[in-house]
Coordinates of N, CA and C in Angstrom, one line a residue:
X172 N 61.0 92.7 94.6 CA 61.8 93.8 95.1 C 61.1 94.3 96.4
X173 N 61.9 94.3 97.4 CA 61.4 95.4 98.6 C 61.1 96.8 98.2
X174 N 59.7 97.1 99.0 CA 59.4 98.1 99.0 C 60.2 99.1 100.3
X175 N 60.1 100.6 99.7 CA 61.1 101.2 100.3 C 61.0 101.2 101.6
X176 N 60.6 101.6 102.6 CA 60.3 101.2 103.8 C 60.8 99.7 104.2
X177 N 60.7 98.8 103.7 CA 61.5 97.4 104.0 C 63.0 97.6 104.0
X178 N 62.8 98.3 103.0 CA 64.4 98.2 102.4 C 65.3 99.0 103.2
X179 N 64.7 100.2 103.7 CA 65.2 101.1 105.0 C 65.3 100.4 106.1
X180 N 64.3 99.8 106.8 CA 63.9 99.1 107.8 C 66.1 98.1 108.0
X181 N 66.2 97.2 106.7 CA 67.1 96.5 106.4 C 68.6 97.4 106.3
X182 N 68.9 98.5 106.0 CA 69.7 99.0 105.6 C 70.4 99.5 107.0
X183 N 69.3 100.2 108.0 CA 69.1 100.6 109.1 C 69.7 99.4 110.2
X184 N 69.1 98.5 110.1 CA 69.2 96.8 111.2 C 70.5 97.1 110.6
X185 N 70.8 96.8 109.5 CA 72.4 96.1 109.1 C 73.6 97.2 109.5
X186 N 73.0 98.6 109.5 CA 74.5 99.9 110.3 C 74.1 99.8 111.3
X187 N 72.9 98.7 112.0 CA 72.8 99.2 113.9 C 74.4 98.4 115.0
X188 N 74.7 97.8 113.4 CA 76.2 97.1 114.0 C 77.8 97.6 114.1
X189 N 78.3 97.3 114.9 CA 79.8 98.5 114.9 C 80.4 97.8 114.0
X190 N 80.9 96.6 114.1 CA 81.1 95.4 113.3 C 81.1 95.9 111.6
X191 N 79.9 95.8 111.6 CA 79.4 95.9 110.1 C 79.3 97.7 109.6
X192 N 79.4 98.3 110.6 CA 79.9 99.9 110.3 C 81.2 99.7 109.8
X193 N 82.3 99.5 110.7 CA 83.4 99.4 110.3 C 83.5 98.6 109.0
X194 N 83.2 97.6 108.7 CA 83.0 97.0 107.2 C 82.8 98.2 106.2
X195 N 81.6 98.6 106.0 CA 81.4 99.6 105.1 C 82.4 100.9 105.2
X196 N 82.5 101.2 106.5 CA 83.8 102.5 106.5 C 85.0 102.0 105.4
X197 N 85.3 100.5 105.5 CA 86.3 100.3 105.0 C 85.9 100.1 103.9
X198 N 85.1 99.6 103.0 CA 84.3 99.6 101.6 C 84.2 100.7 101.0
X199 N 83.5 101.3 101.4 CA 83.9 102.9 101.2 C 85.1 103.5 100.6
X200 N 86.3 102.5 100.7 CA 87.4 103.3 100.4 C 87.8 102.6 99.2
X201 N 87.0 101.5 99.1 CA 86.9 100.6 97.7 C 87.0 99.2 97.7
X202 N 86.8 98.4 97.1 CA 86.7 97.0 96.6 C 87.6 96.1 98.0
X203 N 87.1 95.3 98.5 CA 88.2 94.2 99.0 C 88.0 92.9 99.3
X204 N 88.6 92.0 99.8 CA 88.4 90.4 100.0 C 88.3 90.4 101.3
X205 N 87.1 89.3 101.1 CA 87.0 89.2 102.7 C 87.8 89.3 103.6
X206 N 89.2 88.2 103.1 CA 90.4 88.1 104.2 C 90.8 89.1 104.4
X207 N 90.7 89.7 103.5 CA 91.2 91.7 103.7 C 90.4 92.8 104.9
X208 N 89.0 92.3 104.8 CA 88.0 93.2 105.6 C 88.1 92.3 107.5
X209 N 88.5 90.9 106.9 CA 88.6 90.1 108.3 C 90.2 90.4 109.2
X210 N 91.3 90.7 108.1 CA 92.3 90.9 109.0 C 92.6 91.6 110.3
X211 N 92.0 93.0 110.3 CA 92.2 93.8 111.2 C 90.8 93.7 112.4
X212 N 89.9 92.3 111.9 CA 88.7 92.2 113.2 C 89.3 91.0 114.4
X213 N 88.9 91.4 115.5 CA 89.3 90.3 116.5 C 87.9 88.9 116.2
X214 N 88.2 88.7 115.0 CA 86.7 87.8 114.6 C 87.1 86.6 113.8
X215 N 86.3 85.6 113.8 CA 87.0 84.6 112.8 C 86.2 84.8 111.8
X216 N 86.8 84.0 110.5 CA 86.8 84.7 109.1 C 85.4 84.1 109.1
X217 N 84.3 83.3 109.9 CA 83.2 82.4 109.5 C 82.6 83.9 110.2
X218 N 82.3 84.5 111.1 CA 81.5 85.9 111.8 C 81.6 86.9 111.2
X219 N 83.0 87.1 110.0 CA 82.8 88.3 109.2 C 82.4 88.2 107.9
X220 N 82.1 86.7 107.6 CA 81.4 86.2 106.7 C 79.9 86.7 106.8
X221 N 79.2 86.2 108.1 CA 78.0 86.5 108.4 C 77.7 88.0 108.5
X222 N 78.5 88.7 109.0 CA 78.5 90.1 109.1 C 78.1 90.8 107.8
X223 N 79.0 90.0 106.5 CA 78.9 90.3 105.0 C 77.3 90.1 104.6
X224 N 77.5 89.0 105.2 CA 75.9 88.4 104.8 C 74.9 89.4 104.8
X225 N 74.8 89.6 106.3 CA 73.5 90.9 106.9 C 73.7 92.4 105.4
X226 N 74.9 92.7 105.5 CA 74.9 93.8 104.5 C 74.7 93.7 102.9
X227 N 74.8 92.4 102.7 CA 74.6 92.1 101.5 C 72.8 91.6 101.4
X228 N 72.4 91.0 102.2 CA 70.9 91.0 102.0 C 70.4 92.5 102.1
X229 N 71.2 93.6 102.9 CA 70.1 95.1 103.3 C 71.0 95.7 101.8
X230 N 71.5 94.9 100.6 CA 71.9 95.8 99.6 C 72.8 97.1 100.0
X231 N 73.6 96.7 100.6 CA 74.7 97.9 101.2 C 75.7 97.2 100.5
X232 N 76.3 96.2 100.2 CA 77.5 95.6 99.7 C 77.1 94.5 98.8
X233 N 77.7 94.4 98.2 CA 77.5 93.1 96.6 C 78.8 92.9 96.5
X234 N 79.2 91.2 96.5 CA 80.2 90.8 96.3 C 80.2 89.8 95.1
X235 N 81.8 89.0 95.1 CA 81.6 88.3 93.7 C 82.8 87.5 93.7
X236 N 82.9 86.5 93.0 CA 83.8 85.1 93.8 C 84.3 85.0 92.5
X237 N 85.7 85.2 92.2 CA 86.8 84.7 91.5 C 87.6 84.1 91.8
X238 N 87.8 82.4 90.9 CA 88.3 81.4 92.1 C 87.9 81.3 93.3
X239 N 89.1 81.5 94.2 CA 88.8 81.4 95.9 C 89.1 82.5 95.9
X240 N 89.1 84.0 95.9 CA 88.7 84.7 96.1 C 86.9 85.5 96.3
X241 N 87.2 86.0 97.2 CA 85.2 87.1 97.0 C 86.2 88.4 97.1
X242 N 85.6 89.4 96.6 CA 85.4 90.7 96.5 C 84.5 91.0 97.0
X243 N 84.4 92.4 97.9 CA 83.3 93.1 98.2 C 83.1 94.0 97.8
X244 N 81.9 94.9 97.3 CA 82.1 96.3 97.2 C 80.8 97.1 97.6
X245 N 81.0 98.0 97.7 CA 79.8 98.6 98.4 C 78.7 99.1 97.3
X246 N 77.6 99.6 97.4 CA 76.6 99.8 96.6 C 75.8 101.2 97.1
X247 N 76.9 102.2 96.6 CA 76.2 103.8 96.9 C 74.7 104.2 97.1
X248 N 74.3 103.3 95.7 CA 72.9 104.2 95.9 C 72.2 103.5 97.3
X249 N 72.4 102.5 97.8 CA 71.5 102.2 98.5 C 71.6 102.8 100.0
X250 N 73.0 103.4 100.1 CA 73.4 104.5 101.4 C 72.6 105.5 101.3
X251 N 72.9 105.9 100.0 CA 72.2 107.3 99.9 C 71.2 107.0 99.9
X252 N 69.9 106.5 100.1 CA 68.7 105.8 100.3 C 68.7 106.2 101.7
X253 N 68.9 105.8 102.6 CA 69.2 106.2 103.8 C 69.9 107.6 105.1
X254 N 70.5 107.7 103.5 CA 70.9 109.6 103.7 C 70.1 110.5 103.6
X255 N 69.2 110.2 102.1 CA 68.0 110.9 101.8 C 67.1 110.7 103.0
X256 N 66.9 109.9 103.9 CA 65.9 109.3 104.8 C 66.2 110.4 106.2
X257 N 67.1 110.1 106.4 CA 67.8 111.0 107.3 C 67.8 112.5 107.3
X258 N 68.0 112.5 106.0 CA 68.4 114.5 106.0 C 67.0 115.0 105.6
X259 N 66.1 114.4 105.0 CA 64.4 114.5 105.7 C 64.4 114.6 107.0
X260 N 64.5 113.9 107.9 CA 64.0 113.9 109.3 C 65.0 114.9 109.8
X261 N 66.1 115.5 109.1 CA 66.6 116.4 110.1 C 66.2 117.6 109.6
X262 N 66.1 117.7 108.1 CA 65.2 119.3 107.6 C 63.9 119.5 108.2
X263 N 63.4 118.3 108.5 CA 61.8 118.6 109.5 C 62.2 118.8 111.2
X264 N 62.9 118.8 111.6 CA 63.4 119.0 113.1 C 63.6 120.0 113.3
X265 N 65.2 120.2 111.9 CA 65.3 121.9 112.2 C 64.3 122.9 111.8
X266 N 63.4 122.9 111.3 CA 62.1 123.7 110.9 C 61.1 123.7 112.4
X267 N 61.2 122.4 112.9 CA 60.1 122.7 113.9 C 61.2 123.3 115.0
X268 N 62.1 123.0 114.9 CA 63.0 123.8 116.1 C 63.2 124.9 115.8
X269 N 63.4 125.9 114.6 CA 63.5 127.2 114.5 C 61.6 127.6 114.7
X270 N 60.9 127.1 114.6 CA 59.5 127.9 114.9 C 59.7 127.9 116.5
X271 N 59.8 126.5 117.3 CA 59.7 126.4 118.5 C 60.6 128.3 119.0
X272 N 61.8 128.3 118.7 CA 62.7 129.0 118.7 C 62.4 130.6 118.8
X273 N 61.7 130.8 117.4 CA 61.0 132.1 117.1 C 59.4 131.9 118.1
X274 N 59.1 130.8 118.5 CA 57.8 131.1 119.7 C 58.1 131.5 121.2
X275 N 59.7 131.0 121.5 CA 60.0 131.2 122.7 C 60.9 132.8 122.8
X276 N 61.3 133.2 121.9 CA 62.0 134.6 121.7 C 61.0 135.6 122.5
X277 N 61.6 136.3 123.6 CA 60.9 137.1 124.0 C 60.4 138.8 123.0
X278 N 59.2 139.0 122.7 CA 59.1 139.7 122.5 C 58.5 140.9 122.5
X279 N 57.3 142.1 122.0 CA 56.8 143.0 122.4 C 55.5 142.5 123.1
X280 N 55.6 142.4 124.2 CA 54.5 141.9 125.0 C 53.1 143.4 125.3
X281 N 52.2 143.0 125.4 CA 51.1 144.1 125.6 C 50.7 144.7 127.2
X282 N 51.4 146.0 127.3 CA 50.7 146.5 129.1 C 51.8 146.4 129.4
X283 N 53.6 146.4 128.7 CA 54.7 146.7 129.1 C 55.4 147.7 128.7
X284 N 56.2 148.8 129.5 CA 56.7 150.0 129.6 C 58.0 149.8 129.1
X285 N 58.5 150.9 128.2 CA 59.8 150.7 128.6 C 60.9 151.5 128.8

């Protein structure tokens, strides 16, 4: 198993794509077949294959082949893996931005009248 940092690293690479965003937006809304997630791309069904691929190695999507059918579906926890990563880095930003904030607030300065 990847350790977590790899596995971010991977989860990250695989949403740096519009392609493969739109994929998961649509997964998101539940289960589908490839030819389903390939209809509405200006892509042939072999590129949205590969696109599957990248998200299925960074564990964002797990599919599964009945007959000639594949299913895709997405795999929550591993978003929220990357949510949790995120809303860290933004509870530490907005903390140093409210101190920066309360250091730039002008206030009772010394040797001024008023």
């Amino acid at each position: 198993m990847l350790n977590h940092d790899e596995s971010l690293d991977l989860v990250f690479r695989a949403l740096g794509d519009r392609t493969r965003r739109a994929l998961v937006e649509r997964l998101v809304r539940g289960p589908a077949s490839v030819s389903e997630l390939a209809a509405p791309l200006p892509m042939s069904l072999a590129a949205v294959v590969q696109h599957l691929q990248v998200l299925e190695t960074a564990g964002i999507v797990r599919s599964e082949k009945v007959g000639r059918v594949r299913t895709c579906r997405i795999v929550p926890e591993v978003l929220r893996a990357g949510e949790h990563w995120l809303g860290h880095q933004r509870t530490e930003w907005e903390s140093k931005l409210d101190r920066l904030g309360d250091f730039l607030e002008p206030g009772d300065s010394e040797g001024t009248s008023s």
